Coordinates of C-alpha atoms in Angstrom, one line a residue:
M16 CA -2.2 26.2 -9.5
A17 CA 0.4 23.6 -10.3
S18 CA 3.5 24.6 -12.2
F19 CA 5.2 22.5 -14.9
A20 CA 8.2 20.4 -13.8
P21 CA 11.5 21.7 -15.3
T22 CA 13.0 18.2 -15.3
P23 CA 11.7 14.7 -16.4
L24 CA 12.3 13.3 -12.9
P25 CA 8.6 12.2 -12.5
A26 CA 8.8 10.2 -15.8
L27 CA 12.2 8.7 -14.8
L28 CA 10.7 7.4 -11.6
I29 CA 8.4 5.3 -13.7
M30 CA 10.7 4.4 -16.6
L31 CA 13.7 3.4 -14.6
P32 CA 12.1 0.5 -12.7
L33 CA 10.4 -0.7 -15.9
A34 CA 13.6 -0.5 -17.9
A35 CA 15.4 -2.4 -15.1
M36 CA 12.6 -5.0 -15.2
L37 CA 13.5 -5.8 -18.8
L38 CA 17.2 -5.9 -18.0
A39 CA 16.6 -8.2 -15.1
F40 CA 14.5 -10.5 -17.3
L41 CA 17.1 -10.6 -20.0
F42 CA 20.1 -11.0 -17.8
R43 CA 18.7 -13.2 -15.1
R44 CA 22.0 -14.3 -13.7
H45 CA 22.7 -10.7 -12.6
A46 CA 19.1 -9.8 -11.8
G47 CA 19.8 -9.2 -8.1
I48 CA 22.6 -6.7 -8.8
I49 CA 20.5 -5.0 -11.4
G50 CA 17.6 -4.8 -9.0
F51 CA 19.6 -3.4 -6.0
I52 CA 21.3 -0.8 -8.1
T53 CA 18.0 0.3 -9.5
A54 CA 16.6 0.5 -5.9
M55 CA 19.4 2.9 -5.0
L56 CA 18.9 5.0 -8.1
V57 CA 15.1 5.2 -7.6
F58 CA 15.6 6.2 -4.0
G59 CA 18.0 8.9 -5.1
L60 CA 15.6 10.2 -7.8
A61 CA 12.8 10.4 -5.3
L62 CA 15.0 12.4 -2.9
A63 CA 16.0 14.7 -5.8
L64 CA 12.4 15.3 -6.8
A65 CA 11.4 16.0 -3.2
F66 CA 14.2 18.6 -2.7
S67 CA 13.5 20.2 -6.0
Q68 CA 9.7 20.5 -5.4
S69 CA 8.4 23.6 -3.6
A70 CA 4.9 23.3 -4.9
A71 CA 2.6 21.0 -6.9
L72 CA 4.2 20.1 -10.2
Q73 CA 2.8 18.8 -13.6
Y74 CA 4.8 17.0 -16.2
P75 CA 3.0 16.6 -19.6
V76 CA 4.4 13.4 -21.2
G77 CA 5.5 14.1 -24.7
G78 CA 4.5 17.8 -24.3
W79 CA 0.8 17.1 -24.5
E80 CA -1.4 18.5 -21.8
A81 CA -4.7 17.2 -20.4
P82 CA -7.2 16.3 -21.6
L83 CA -5.4 15.1 -24.8
G84 CA -2.2 13.9 -23.2
I85 CA -1.0 12.1 -20.1
V86 CA 0.0 14.4 -17.3
L87 CA 2.1 13.3 -14.3
Y88 CA 1.2 15.2 -11.2
V89 CA 3.3 15.6 -8.0
D90 CA 2.0 17.2 -4.8
G91 CA 2.7 16.7 -1.2
L92 CA 0.6 13.5 -0.9
S93 CA 2.1 11.8 -4.0
M94 CA 5.6 12.8 -3.0
F95 CA 5.1 11.3 0.5
M96 CA 4.0 8.0 -1.0
L97 CA 6.9 8.0 -3.5
L98 CA 9.4 8.5 -0.7
M99 CA 7.8 5.9 1.5
T100 CA 7.9 3.4 -1.4
A101 CA 11.5 4.2 -2.2
L102 CA 12.6 3.8 1.4
V103 CA 10.8 0.5 1.9
G104 CA 11.7 -0.7 -1.6
L105 CA 15.4 -0.1 -0.9
A106 CA 15.3 -2.0 2.4
V107 CA 13.4 -5.0 0.9
S108 CA 15.7 -5.0 -2.1
G109 CA 18.7 -5.3 0.1
Y110 CA 17.1 -8.0 2.1
A111 CA 16.0 -10.0 -1.0
L112 CA 19.5 -9.9 -2.4
S113 CA 20.6 -12.1 0.6
Y114 CA 17.3 -14.0 1.0
F115 CA 17.3 -15.4 -2.5
R116 CA 21.0 -16.2 -2.6
T117 CA 20.4 -19.9 -2.3
A118 CA 17.2 -20.0 -4.4
S119 CA 18.3 -19.0 -7.8
A120 CA 15.0 -19.9 -9.6
Q121 CA 13.0 -17.7 -7.3
Q122 CA 15.6 -15.0 -7.4
R123 CA 15.5 -14.8 -11.2
S124 CA 11.7 -14.5 -11.2
F125 CA 11.5 -12.2 -8.2
W126 CA 13.5 -9.2 -9.5
P127 CA 11.6 -8.6 -12.8
L128 CA 8.3 -8.9 -11.0
W129 CA 9.3 -6.6 -8.1
L130 CA 10.7 -4.0 -10.4
G131 CA 7.6 -4.0 -12.5
L132 CA 5.5 -3.7 -9.4
W133 CA 7.7 -0.7 -8.3
G134 CA 7.2 1.0 -11.6
A135 CA 3.4 0.5 -11.4
L136 CA 3.4 1.9 -7.9
N137 CA 5.3 5.0 -8.9
G138 CA 3.0 5.4 -12.0
L139 CA 0.0 5.1 -9.7
F140 CA 1.2 7.8 -7.3
L141 CA 2.0 10.2 -10.2
S142 CA -1.2 9.6 -12.3
A143 CA -3.5 12.6 -12.7
D144 CA -6.5 10.9 -14.3
I145 CA -8.7 8.0 -13.2
F146 CA -8.1 5.8 -16.2
N147 CA -4.3 5.8 -15.8
L148 CA -4.9 5.0 -12.2
Y149 CA -6.9 1.9 -13.4
V150 CA -4.0 0.9 -15.8
T151 CA -1.4 1.2 -13.0
L152 CA -3.7 -0.6 -10.5
E153 CA -4.0 -3.5 -12.9
L154 CA -0.2 -3.7 -13.4
L155 CA 0.2 -3.6 -9.6
G156 CA -2.3 -6.3 -9.0
L157 CA -0.9 -8.7 -11.7
S158 CA 2.7 -8.2 -10.4
A159 CA 1.6 -8.8 -6.8
V160 CA -0.3 -12.0 -7.7
A161 CA 2.7 -13.4 -9.6
L162 CA 4.9 -12.6 -6.6
A163 CA 2.5 -14.3 -4.2
A164 CA 2.7 -17.5 -6.3
L165 CA 6.5 -17.3 -6.5
S166 CA 7.3 -19.8 -3.8
G167 CA 5.3 -22.6 -5.5
G168 CA 3.3 -25.3 -4.0
A169 CA -0.4 -25.9 -3.6
D170 CA -0.9 -23.3 -0.8
A171 CA 0.9 -20.6 -2.7
L172 CA -1.1 -21.2 -5.8
H173 CA -4.3 -21.3 -3.9
G174 CA -3.6 -18.1 -2.1
A175 CA -2.4 -16.4 -5.3
M176 CA -5.5 -17.5 -7.3
R177 CA -7.8 -16.2 -4.6
Y178 CA -5.8 -12.9 -4.7
L179 CA -6.1 -12.8 -8.5
L180 CA -9.9 -13.3 -8.5
V181 CA -10.4 -10.6 -5.9
S182 CA -8.0 -8.2 -7.7
L183 CA -9.9 -8.7 -11.0
L184 CA -13.2 -8.1 -9.3
G185 CA -12.0 -5.0 -7.6
S186 CA -10.6 -3.7 -10.9
L187 CA -13.9 -4.4 -12.7
L188 CA -15.8 -2.4 -10.1
Y189 CA -13.4 0.4 -10.4
L190 CA -13.5 0.5 -14.2
L191 CA -17.3 0.5 -14.1
G192 CA -17.1 3.6 -11.9
V193 CA -14.6 5.2 -14.3
T194 CA -17.1 4.6 -17.1
L195 CA -19.9 6.3 -15.3
L196 CA -17.8 9.3 -14.5
Y197 CA -16.6 9.6 -18.1
H198 CA -20.2 9.4 -19.3
T199 CA -21.2 12.0 -16.8
A200 CA -18.4 14.5 -17.2
G201 CA -16.8 13.7 -20.5
S202 CA -13.3 13.5 -19.1
V203 CA -11.1 11.2 -17.0
D204 CA -8.7 14.0 -15.7
I205 CA -9.2 14.4 -12.0
A206 CA -8.9 18.2 -12.0
I207 CA -11.6 18.5 -14.8
L208 CA -13.8 16.0 -13.1
A209 CA -13.7 18.0 -9.8
E210 CA -15.2 21.0 -11.7
R211 CA -17.9 19.0 -13.5
I212 CA -19.4 16.3 -11.3
N213 CA -22.1 16.9 -8.7
G214 CA -24.6 14.9 -6.9
Q215 CA -26.3 13.3 -9.9
P216 CA -27.2 9.6 -9.5
A217 CA -24.4 8.4 -11.9
S218 CA -21.8 10.2 -9.8
L219 CA -23.1 8.6 -6.7
A220 CA -23.1 5.2 -8.3
A221 CA -19.5 5.8 -9.4
L222 CA -18.6 6.7 -5.8
G223 CA -20.0 3.3 -4.6
L224 CA -18.5 1.2 -7.4
I225 CA -15.0 2.8 -7.2
S226 CA -15.0 2.6 -3.4
A227 CA -16.1 -1.0 -3.3
G228 CA -13.4 -2.0 -5.8
L229 CA -10.7 -0.2 -3.9
L230 CA -11.8 -1.6 -0.5
L231 CA -11.5 -5.1 -2.0
K232 CA -7.9 -4.4 -3.1
T233 CA -7.0 -2.7 0.3
A234 CA -8.2 -5.8 2.2
L235 CA -10.5 -3.8 4.5
F236 CA -12.8 -5.8 6.7
P237 CA -14.9 -7.8 5.5
F238 CA -13.0 -7.9 2.2
H239 CA -9.8 -9.1 3.9
F240 CA -10.2 -12.8 3.3
W241 CA -7.7 -13.0 0.5
L242 CA -4.8 -11.4 2.4
P243 CA -3.8 -13.9 5.1
P244 CA -3.6 -16.9 2.7
A245 CA -1.5 -14.8 0.3
H246 CA 0.9 -13.9 3.1
A247 CA 1.1 -17.3 4.7
S248 CA 2.5 -19.0 1.6
A249 CA 4.5 -16.2 0.0
A250 CA 8.2 -15.6 0.4
S251 CA 9.1 -13.2 3.2
P252 CA 10.3 -10.4 0.9
V253 CA 7.0 -10.7 -1.0
S254 CA 5.0 -10.6 2.2
A255 CA 6.8 -7.4 3.2
L256 CA 5.9 -5.8 -0.1
L257 CA 2.3 -6.9 0.0
S258 CA 1.8 -5.6 3.5
A259 CA 3.9 -2.5 3.4
L260 CA 3.3 -1.2 -0.1
V261 CA 0.7 -3.0 -2.3
V262 CA -2.3 -2.4 -0.1
K263 CA -1.2 1.2 0.3
G264 CA -1.6 1.8 -3.4
S265 CA -5.3 1.2 -3.5
F266 CA -5.7 3.1 -0.3
Y267 CA -3.9 6.1 -1.9
I268 CA -6.3 6.1 -4.8
L269 CA -9.3 6.0 -2.5
L270 CA -7.8 8.9 -0.5
R271 CA -6.9 10.9 -3.6
L272 CA -10.3 10.5 -5.1
W273 CA -12.0 11.2 -1.8
L274 CA -10.1 14.5 -1.3
E275 CA -10.5 15.6 -4.9
L276 CA -13.9 14.3 -6.0
F277 CA -16.1 12.4 -3.6
S278 CA -16.0 14.2 -0.3
P279 CA -18.3 17.0 -1.5
L280 CA -20.8 14.3 -2.7
D281 CA -21.1 12.9 0.8
G282 CA -23.0 15.8 2.2
S283 CA -24.6 13.8 5.1
G284 CA -21.3 12.1 6.0
A285 CA -22.9 8.7 5.7
V286 CA -20.2 7.2 3.4
A287 CA -17.4 8.6 5.7
T288 CA -19.1 7.1 8.7
L289 CA -19.5 3.7 6.9
L290 CA -15.8 3.7 6.0
G291 CA -14.9 4.5 9.7
L292 CA -17.2 1.7 10.9
L293 CA -15.5 -0.8 8.6
G294 CA -12.2 0.5 9.8
A295 CA -13.2 0.0 13.5
L296 CA -14.4 -3.5 12.8
A297 CA -11.1 -4.2 11.0
V298 CA -9.2 -3.0 14.1
L299 CA -11.1 -5.2 16.4
W300 CA -11.6 -8.3 14.2
G301 CA -8.0 -8.3 12.9
S302 CA -6.6 -8.0 16.4
L303 CA -8.7 -10.8 17.7
Q304 CA -7.8 -13.1 14.8
A305 CA -4.1 -12.3 15.3
L306 CA -4.4 -13.4 18.9
R307 CA -5.7 -16.8 17.8
Q308 CA -2.9 -17.5 15.4
T309 CA -0.3 -20.2 16.0
R310 CA 1.9 -19.3 13.0
L311 CA 4.0 -16.2 13.0
K312 CA 3.3 -15.0 9.4
L313 CA -0.4 -15.4 9.9
L314 CA -0.2 -13.4 13.1
I315 CA 1.5 -10.6 11.2
A316 CA -0.9 -10.8 8.3
Y317 CA -4.0 -10.4 10.6
S318 CA -2.2 -7.6 12.4
T319 CA -2.0 -5.9 9.0
V320 CA -5.8 -6.2 8.6
A321 CA -6.2 -4.5 12.0
Q322 CA -3.7 -1.7 11.3
L323 CA -5.2 -0.9 8.0
G324 CA -8.5 -0.2 9.9
Y325 CA -6.9 2.8 11.7
L326 CA -6.3 4.5 8.3
F327 CA -10.0 4.4 7.6
L328 CA -10.9 6.1 10.9
G329 CA -9.6 9.3 9.3
F330 CA -12.6 9.5 7.0
P331 CA -15.2 10.3 9.7
L332 CA -12.8 12.2 11.8
A333 CA -11.8 14.5 8.9
A334 CA -15.5 15.2 8.3
S335 CA -16.0 16.3 11.9
F336 CA -12.6 17.6 13.0
G337 CA -10.9 18.9 9.8
P338 CA -8.4 17.9 7.1
Q339 CA -5.4 18.0 9.6
V340 CA -6.5 14.4 10.5
W341 CA -4.9 13.2 7.3
N342 CA -1.5 14.1 8.8
A343 CA -2.1 11.4 11.4
V344 CA -3.3 9.0 8.8
L345 CA -0.2 9.4 6.6
Y346 CA 2.0 9.2 9.7
L347 CA 0.3 5.9 10.6
A348 CA 0.7 4.7 7.0
L349 CA 4.4 5.4 7.1
S350 CA 5.0 3.8 10.5
H351 CA 3.0 0.7 9.4
A352 CA 4.9 0.3 6.2
L353 CA 8.2 0.4 8.0
A354 CA 7.2 -1.8 10.9
K355 CA 5.5 -4.5 8.8
A356 CA 8.3 -4.7 6.3
A357 CA 10.7 -5.1 9.3
M358 CA 8.5 -7.8 10.9
F359 CA 8.1 -9.9 7.8
M360 CA 11.8 -9.7 7.0
A361 CA 12.7 -10.7 10.6
A362 CA 10.1 -13.5 10.4
G363 CA 11.8 -14.6 7.2
N364 CA 15.1 -14.9 9.1
M365 CA 13.4 -16.9 11.8
M366 CA 11.9 -19.3 9.3
R367 CA 15.2 -19.8 7.5
F368 CA 16.8 -20.7 10.8
G369 CA 14.1 -22.8 12.3
G370 CA 12.5 -24.2 9.1
H371 CA 9.0 -23.2 10.2
D372 CA 7.0 -20.4 11.6
R373 CA 5.1 -22.2 14.4
I374 CA 5.2 -19.7 17.3
A375 CA 5.3 -22.3 20.1
D376 CA 8.5 -23.9 18.6
L377 CA 10.5 -20.8 17.9
D378 CA 12.1 -20.6 21.4
R379 CA 15.7 -21.3 20.1
V380 CA 15.5 -18.3 17.8
V381 CA 15.8 -15.9 20.8
Q382 CA 19.3 -17.2 21.6
R383 CA 20.5 -17.7 18.0
L384 CA 19.1 -14.7 16.2
P385 CA 19.2 -11.8 18.6
L386 CA 19.3 -9.1 16.0
S387 CA 16.3 -10.5 14.1
V388 CA 14.3 -10.8 17.4
A389 CA 15.3 -7.3 18.4
A390 CA 14.2 -5.9 15.0
F391 CA 10.9 -7.8 15.3
G392 CA 10.4 -6.4 18.8
I393 CA 11.1 -2.8 17.9
A394 CA 8.7 -3.0 14.9
G395 CA 6.2 -4.5 17.3
V396 CA 6.5 -1.5 19.6
S397 CA 5.5 0.7 16.7
I398 CA 2.5 -1.5 15.9
L399 CA 1.5 -1.4 19.5
G400 CA 1.7 2.4 19.5
L401 CA 4.1 2.7 22.4
P402 CA 6.3 5.8 22.8
P403 CA 8.6 7.0 21.2
S404 CA 7.7 5.0 18.1
G405 CA 6.2 6.4 14.9
G406 CA 3.1 4.3 15.5
F407 CA 2.6 6.1 18.9
I408 CA 2.8 9.5 17.2
G409 CA 0.3 8.6 14.5
K410 CA -2.2 7.0 16.9
W411 CA -1.8 9.9 19.4
L412 CA -2.6 12.4 16.7
L413 CA -5.6 10.3 15.7
L414 CA -6.7 10.0 19.3
E415 CA -6.3 13.7 19.8
A416 CA -8.5 14.5 16.8
A417 CA -11.2 12.1 18.0
V418 CA -11.2 13.6 21.5
A419 CA -11.3 17.2 20.2
A420 CA -14.2 16.3 17.9
G421 CA -16.1 14.5 20.7
Q422 CA -16.2 11.3 18.8
W423 CA -15.9 8.9 21.8
A424 CA -16.8 5.8 19.9
W425 CA -13.6 6.2 17.8
V426 CA -11.6 7.0 20.9
A427 CA -12.8 3.6 22.4
V428 CA -11.8 1.8 19.2
I429 CA -8.3 3.3 19.1
L430 CA -7.6 2.5 22.8
L431 CA -9.1 -1.0 22.6
G432 CA -7.2 -1.7 19.4
G433 CA -4.0 -0.7 21.1
V434 CA -4.7 -3.1 24.1
L435 CA -5.5 -6.0 21.7
S436 CA -2.3 -5.3 19.8

């Protein structure tokens, strides 16, 4: 049973970025300083909440409890995602402060959008009902689309428009699923839904609609077609945010709803197996496409498609091995977020120096930008899954679970994906 939070820290984690977003919009000349100070404050608040939390916490906004009011909920999973977002957000904010120094127009637009996206992410991780998850998911998607279009030009607008249409379609499917669940159970609170829904056709249809919408937003194969164009034309700090954090938001919702609501409905394990199969195809297809790329940012983008596939291998493995598999999945999510943010930021430095991201013509970068190349290489070691990186620990735990469960097909996918990486 969750206890009530004695402090408004959960609400502050949402309100602070949103308030800073308004300040950055009003005082655009100082938007960078406002954004970076906010990043440090949010990081500190996330740490304070983590150290003050010994069990799951509820914070009823305005004193109204569910189902009448909005309740913010903090447990181990949401706290993990809040800390991961705060860490990556602080790093990207520091990088963006320097990256946009000579591009004032982009800088003044980047900070309000990024802070709004951060507030939406924190709200998503703290939401305790499926409709609030929809609202935060929409805010997250609209902010991400605007950021993807920030660099201007035909390619950026084309990639952002494709992203917008996919995001709206995913949101529509998710909302249809929410409507079915509300019609079936008479509530949108996750804890109440867990007590009321069963295997009736409406619940199963909601499972399919919500999962399809979230898979679109997570860019899982074969719904990944929007992600590489959005990365290729976006500014490097934006690419880091899209790859490290934005796609993790929709994955978090899918994982949360799977653990709380949908796993008991999948009695035969067919849905879990399907998600694992799509994850395996993402690992192989994304890796093969990354090998074919001649541009650095596209290579990293397709690598993101591949690495996201590993997260979905946890669904069938958890069904056959046990819930401890999710520890491996979360470890992989953290290592991927850190590594991909580092790779895109290093790639941004290389593009600033060379004026392009053509891999064959980046030979001078090795001599002139040794720190950027070293950071890129260390992040690549984690993506490869080589010891002693975080990627190695996560993939080793996943491999260990697959071997213990006797799931040799998933073992082959994990090993082959590592070789292709």
